[in-house]
Structures are given as structure tokens and as C-alpha cells.
Amino acid sequence: MAPIDLRLTLLCAAAALASCATGPPRLSPAAFGDARAEPGRVVAAELAFARLALEKGQWTAFAETSTVDAVMFVPQAVNAHDWLKGRANPPATVTWQPAQVWVSCDGSLAVTKGPWQRLSGVGYFTTVWQRQRDGGYKWVMDQGDSLPQPLALPEMISGKVAECPARPGAPRRALRELPRATITPPACAGTQCTGGGASADGTLSYAYTVAPSGARAFSVQLRQDDAMHEVLRSEVAAP
């Protein structure tokens, strides 16, 4: 088990610096009111989520850090709060660490990925984060899978920020007045259920499908070079 430690705190700060140094060219934040992409804030939210699980218990942390319409997979897509209601925390809490983060240009939506560990095995997680009116982040989707071997934790968290669309002259607005990322709840038709969401500025989006068997596909698209490109895809087999 790997507890949250000073190394990960330093990685959080490094992610913020790396996004400024290596991210794609961006317009001034004034072009999007007071909105801006800050990968370090997203990483900090993920680290706080993991720390809360150690302090208060796994399912307590999941409930306290998610939006009311957050989705998780068991293996079908369910409302996280409905599924977690009254559920006891497991005796041994899963631990996890962020390794990658993707953020929309306006910062309204973000995705993190990294390894997790528990007594019965190891795997990876992917979390989708929606910025709230107060500027903080809550998760709106959590998914992952077990792995035969641990997912390596890099020396530095990889932070990628979407390329900003050209929207000069947009008036500045307070953070609480800015549009939030749009989240589409699970909808079932035919042989599969689908859901997803997109940032308010359209520069980051995600989508998932779940088959009746529980098999799942998840993908993330990020705006780069004036077009949307797939930057992450996960396929989870039926249990």
C-alpha cells in the first residue's frame, strides 16, 4: 500500500509548473472571463480525495467528494449517491495516486488517471472532475479496472491543457457566473447504456458505453491543433 506522502505533494506542484511550461499556447484568461485551466488544482483535489479515504473510509470519501449526479460502475452505470447510501466502508481502504491529468482550456472539466492498490490486487482508475461555483472540483464519474501488474507511477505527473478556441473580446465574469461543464446522465437504448459530458468551452469531452454484460468502453477527447483528438481510451471486459 502506498499512502499519500510528501512525494505526491511535490508532484502536485510539479504538475502545475509542467502545464505552464509545456502546455499548448493559450489565450489570456481574460478571453474566458476569470476561467482558466489549473492542472495543479485538479491534482490537489484527487490527492485530497485519496487522503479523505484513508482518514474517513473509502465510501465516505466517495460520497463527500462527488456531485449529486455522479456516476460509478458496479459494473452497470449507477448514481453514486444512491449506490453508496447506507453502505459500510470496507475494512481495508483502497489507496491511489494521480499520474496523468487532462484539463479543458476554461478549467470547467478535467480527467485524472493513475494506479490504485488494495490487499486483493492492483489496478488503475480514471476520474472525471467538474469545477464547482466556488472554484473547487468534485468528481462526476469514476471508473477503472484491475491489472495483472501495477501501473507505474511516473517521476512527474503529466499535465495536458486543451488548446483554447479563439474567442477574443469575451467579457470578464465572476467564477460563479461562468457556465459549468455539461454532464449527460446514463441513458439506455437497445443493447447498451451511454453517458458522458463536455467542458463549457467544448475543449474537453468524455463518453462511455456499457453493454448488458457489464463490458465498458471509456474515451476522452482534448482539443489540440484546432481539432478534437482522442487522448485516452479504456476497455473494461465483462466481469
Short mmCIF file of C-alpha atoms in Angstrom, two decimals:
data_model
loop_
_atom_site.label_atom_id
_atom_site.label_comp_id
_atom_site.label_asym_id
_atom_site.label_seq_id
_atom_site.Cartn_x
_atom_site.Cartn_y
_atom_site.Cartn_z
CA MET A 1 0.00 0.00 0.00
CA ALA A 2 1.27 3.48 -0.85
CA PRO A 3 -0.03 6.24 1.46
CA ILE A 4 -0.32 9.86 0.34
CA ASP A 5 3.04 11.36 1.21
CA LEU A 6 5.32 14.34 0.67
CA ARG A 7 6.48 12.96 -2.70
CA LEU A 8 2.97 13.22 -4.11
CA THR A 9 2.51 16.70 -2.66
CA LEU A 10 5.64 17.78 -4.52
CA LEU A 11 4.36 16.08 -7.67
CA CYS A 12 1.20 18.17 -7.38
CA ALA A 13 3.20 21.37 -7.53
CA ALA A 14 5.33 19.97 -10.35
CA ALA A 15 2.22 19.25 -12.40
CA ALA A 16 1.13 22.85 -12.21
CA LEU A 17 4.55 24.04 -13.32
CA ALA A 18 4.77 21.48 -16.10
CA SER A 19 1.42 22.56 -17.55
CA CYS A 20 2.66 26.14 -17.82
CA ALA A 21 5.98 25.16 -19.33
CA THR A 22 4.86 22.51 -21.82
CA GLY A 23 1.14 23.09 -22.42
CA PRO A 24 -0.18 24.36 -25.78
CA PRO A 25 -0.38 28.12 -26.47
CA ARG A 26 -3.35 29.70 -24.73
CA LEU A 27 -5.22 32.95 -24.91
CA SER A 28 -5.17 35.29 -21.95
CA PRO A 29 -7.59 34.17 -19.21
CA ALA A 30 -9.43 37.45 -19.86
CA ALA A 31 -10.77 35.87 -23.06
CA PHE A 32 -12.81 33.47 -20.90
CA GLY A 33 -13.78 35.75 -18.04
CA ASP A 34 -11.99 34.55 -14.90
CA ALA A 35 -11.87 30.91 -16.04
CA ARG A 36 -8.53 29.22 -16.52
CA ALA A 37 -7.02 25.75 -16.59
CA GLU A 38 -5.04 24.89 -13.49
CA PRO A 39 -3.92 21.23 -13.53
CA GLY A 40 -2.40 21.61 -10.07
CA ARG A 41 -5.82 22.32 -8.56
CA VAL A 42 -7.23 19.16 -10.12
CA VAL A 43 -4.33 17.06 -8.85
CA ALA A 44 -4.81 18.60 -5.40
CA ALA A 45 -8.49 17.57 -5.49
CA GLU A 46 -7.52 13.98 -6.37
CA LEU A 47 -4.92 13.86 -3.60
CA ALA A 48 -7.43 15.24 -1.08
CA PHE A 49 -9.94 12.60 -2.21
CA ALA A 50 -7.40 9.82 -1.64
CA ARG A 51 -6.37 11.26 1.72
CA LEU A 52 -10.00 11.51 2.86
CA ALA A 53 -10.48 7.81 2.04
CA LEU A 54 -7.64 6.96 4.42
CA GLU A 55 -8.98 9.26 7.14
CA LYS A 56 -12.74 8.65 6.96
CA GLY A 57 -13.17 5.49 4.94
CA GLN A 58 -13.43 4.62 1.28
CA TRP A 59 -17.16 5.05 0.56
CA THR A 60 -17.46 8.06 2.85
CA ALA A 61 -14.80 9.80 0.78
CA PHE A 62 -16.50 8.83 -2.48
CA ALA A 63 -19.79 10.35 -1.29
CA GLU A 64 -18.31 13.56 0.15
CA THR A 65 -16.23 14.46 -2.93
CA SER A 66 -18.81 13.77 -5.67
CA THR A 67 -21.65 15.71 -7.24
CA VAL A 68 -25.25 14.62 -6.65
CA ASP A 69 -25.44 13.14 -10.16
CA ALA A 70 -22.03 11.42 -10.10
CA VAL A 71 -21.79 8.05 -11.85
CA MET A 72 -19.82 4.93 -10.97
CA PHE A 73 -19.90 1.41 -12.41
CA VAL A 74 -20.82 -1.76 -10.49
CA PRO A 75 -20.50 -2.87 -13.36
CA GLN A 76 -23.57 -1.09 -14.77
CA ALA A 77 -23.67 2.71 -14.53
CA VAL A 78 -25.36 3.82 -11.29
CA ASN A 79 -25.87 7.06 -9.41
CA ALA A 80 -23.01 7.07 -6.92
CA HIS A 81 -25.01 8.55 -4.04
CA ASP A 82 -27.87 6.08 -4.45
CA TRP A 83 -25.45 3.14 -4.52
CA LEU A 84 -23.35 4.43 -1.61
CA LYS A 85 -26.27 5.30 0.68
CA GLY A 86 -26.03 3.21 3.84
CA ARG A 87 -23.07 1.22 2.51
CA ALA A 88 -20.41 0.44 5.12
CA ASN A 89 -16.80 1.34 4.42
CA PRO A 90 -14.60 -1.69 3.65
CA PRO A 91 -12.16 -2.61 6.44
CA ALA A 92 -9.17 -2.03 4.15
CA THR A 93 -9.29 1.20 2.14
CA VAL A 94 -8.05 1.27 -1.44
CA THR A 95 -5.20 3.71 -1.99
CA TRP A 96 -4.44 5.57 -5.21
CA GLN A 97 -2.23 8.24 -6.76
CA PRO A 98 -2.76 10.51 -9.81
CA ALA A 99 -0.27 10.07 -12.66
CA GLN A 100 -1.90 11.99 -15.54
CA VAL A 101 -4.30 14.92 -15.81
CA TRP A 102 -6.10 16.49 -18.78
CA VAL A 103 -7.86 19.85 -18.35
CA SER A 104 -10.14 21.89 -20.63
CA CYS A 105 -8.95 25.35 -21.62
CA ASP A 106 -11.51 27.01 -19.36
CA GLY A 107 -10.85 24.62 -16.46
CA SER A 108 -14.51 23.60 -16.19
CA LEU A 109 -13.77 19.88 -16.75
CA ALA A 110 -10.78 17.64 -16.07
CA VAL A 111 -9.80 13.97 -16.14
CA THR A 112 -7.24 12.19 -13.96
CA LYS A 113 -5.75 8.71 -14.25
CA GLY A 114 -3.39 6.72 -12.07
CA PRO A 115 -2.73 3.46 -10.20
CA TRP A 116 -4.63 2.03 -7.24
CA GLN A 117 -3.66 -0.60 -4.70
CA ARG A 118 -5.60 -2.81 -2.26
CA LEU A 119 -4.97 -6.04 -0.38
CA SER A 120 -6.53 -8.16 -3.13
CA GLY A 121 -4.68 -6.64 -6.09
CA VAL A 122 -3.78 -3.58 -8.13
CA GLY A 123 -5.29 -1.63 -11.00
CA TYR A 124 -5.92 1.81 -12.48
CA PHE A 125 -8.60 4.47 -12.03
CA THR A 126 -9.97 7.28 -14.18
CA THR A 127 -11.85 10.17 -12.55
CA VAL A 128 -13.74 12.99 -14.29
CA TRP A 129 -13.85 16.27 -12.36
CA GLN A 130 -16.29 19.17 -12.72
CA ARG A 131 -15.36 22.61 -11.40
CA GLN A 132 -17.95 23.98 -8.98
CA ARG A 133 -19.21 27.52 -8.43
CA ASP A 134 -16.71 28.08 -5.62
CA GLY A 135 -13.77 27.13 -7.87
CA GLY A 136 -13.25 23.72 -6.25
CA TYR A 137 -13.66 20.38 -8.02
CA LYS A 138 -15.99 17.44 -7.42
CA TRP A 139 -15.95 14.20 -9.34
CA VAL A 140 -18.78 13.32 -11.72
CA MET A 141 -17.59 9.93 -12.97
CA ASP A 142 -15.24 7.31 -11.59
CA GLN A 143 -14.19 4.13 -13.38
CA GLY A 144 -11.26 1.77 -13.59
CA ASP A 145 -10.19 -1.85 -13.69
CA SER A 146 -7.82 -4.35 -12.11
CA LEU A 147 -4.46 -5.09 -13.71
CA PRO A 148 -2.14 -8.12 -13.58
CA GLN A 149 0.81 -5.83 -12.83
CA PRO A 150 0.95 -2.43 -11.08
CA LEU A 151 0.61 0.67 -13.24
CA ALA A 152 3.89 2.55 -12.92
CA LEU A 153 3.81 5.91 -11.13
CA PRO A 154 5.94 8.39 -13.11
CA GLU A 155 8.53 10.67 -11.56
CA MET A 156 6.39 13.67 -12.57
CA ILE A 157 2.64 13.88 -13.09
CA SER A 158 1.80 14.54 -16.74
CA GLY A 159 -0.43 17.61 -17.15
CA LYS A 160 -2.05 18.48 -20.51
CA VAL A 161 -4.20 21.55 -21.11
CA ALA A 162 -6.55 21.86 -24.09
CA GLU A 163 -5.87 24.39 -26.79
CA CYS A 164 -8.15 27.40 -26.39
CA PRO A 165 -10.59 28.28 -29.16
CA ALA A 166 -10.30 31.84 -30.47
CA ARG A 167 -12.91 33.92 -28.68
CA PRO A 168 -11.42 37.40 -28.33
CA GLY A 169 -13.32 40.13 -26.59
CA ALA A 170 -15.34 37.95 -24.22
CA PRO A 171 -16.37 39.96 -21.14
CA ARG A 172 -14.87 39.10 -17.79
CA ARG A 173 -17.25 37.43 -15.38
CA ALA A 174 -17.02 36.17 -11.83
CA LEU A 175 -16.29 32.45 -11.50
CA ARG A 176 -19.74 31.75 -10.05
CA GLU A 177 -21.34 33.25 -13.18
CA LEU A 178 -19.42 31.11 -15.69
CA PRO A 179 -21.15 28.12 -17.31
CA ARG A 180 -20.27 24.73 -15.88
CA ALA A 181 -19.36 21.62 -17.77
CA THR A 182 -22.34 19.77 -19.20
CA ILE A 183 -22.86 16.25 -17.86
CA THR A 184 -25.14 13.78 -19.66
CA PRO A 185 -26.57 11.11 -17.31
CA PRO A 186 -26.65 7.45 -18.36
CA ALA A 187 -29.28 6.64 -20.98
CA CYS A 188 -30.11 3.11 -22.09
CA ALA A 189 -31.40 2.17 -25.52
CA GLY A 190 -31.22 -1.16 -27.28
CA THR A 191 -28.27 -3.17 -26.06
CA GLN A 192 -26.16 -0.52 -24.32
CA CYS A 193 -26.17 2.43 -21.95
CA THR A 194 -24.28 5.62 -22.79
CA GLY A 195 -23.29 8.81 -21.00
CA GLY A 196 -20.64 11.50 -20.93
CA GLY A 197 -20.04 15.20 -20.80
CA ALA A 198 -18.14 18.18 -22.16
CA SER A 199 -16.45 21.27 -20.81
CA ALA A 200 -18.29 24.59 -21.10
CA ASP A 201 -15.89 25.72 -23.85
CA GLY A 202 -16.02 22.40 -25.72
CA THR A 203 -12.28 21.70 -25.50
CA LEU A 204 -12.52 18.51 -23.39
CA SER A 205 -15.15 15.79 -23.56
CA TYR A 206 -15.64 12.22 -22.39
CA ALA A 207 -18.01 9.39 -23.25
CA TYR A 208 -18.73 5.87 -22.05
CA THR A 209 -20.81 2.91 -23.14
CA VAL A 210 -21.83 -0.08 -21.04
CA ALA A 211 -23.09 -3.34 -22.53
CA PRO A 212 -25.68 -5.55 -20.75
CA SER A 213 -22.81 -7.88 -19.82
CA GLY A 214 -21.09 -5.06 -17.92
CA ALA A 215 -18.34 -4.61 -20.51
CA ARG A 216 -17.44 -0.93 -20.71
CA ALA A 217 -15.65 1.48 -23.04
CA PHE A 218 -14.49 4.94 -21.96
CA SER A 219 -12.80 7.66 -24.01
CA VAL A 220 -11.57 11.24 -23.60
CA GLN A 221 -11.09 13.84 -26.31
CA LEU A 222 -8.98 17.00 -26.00
CA ARG A 223 -8.72 19.99 -28.34
CA GLN A 224 -5.26 20.13 -29.96
CA ASP A 225 -4.17 21.75 -33.26
CA ASP A 226 -7.65 23.20 -33.91
CA ALA A 227 -9.39 19.82 -33.65
CA MET A 228 -10.57 17.31 -31.09
CA HIS A 229 -8.28 14.30 -30.63
CA GLU A 230 -8.71 11.17 -28.55
CA VAL A 231 -6.14 11.22 -25.74
CA LEU A 232 -7.41 8.34 -23.62
CA ARG A 233 -9.33 5.12 -24.23
CA SER A 234 -10.09 2.31 -21.82
CA GLU A 235 -11.80 -1.02 -22.48
CA VAL A 236 -13.09 -2.98 -19.48
CA ALA A 237 -14.16 -6.58 -20.00
CA ALA A 238 -17.37 -8.01 -18.56
CA PRO A 239 -16.89 -9.32 -15.00
#
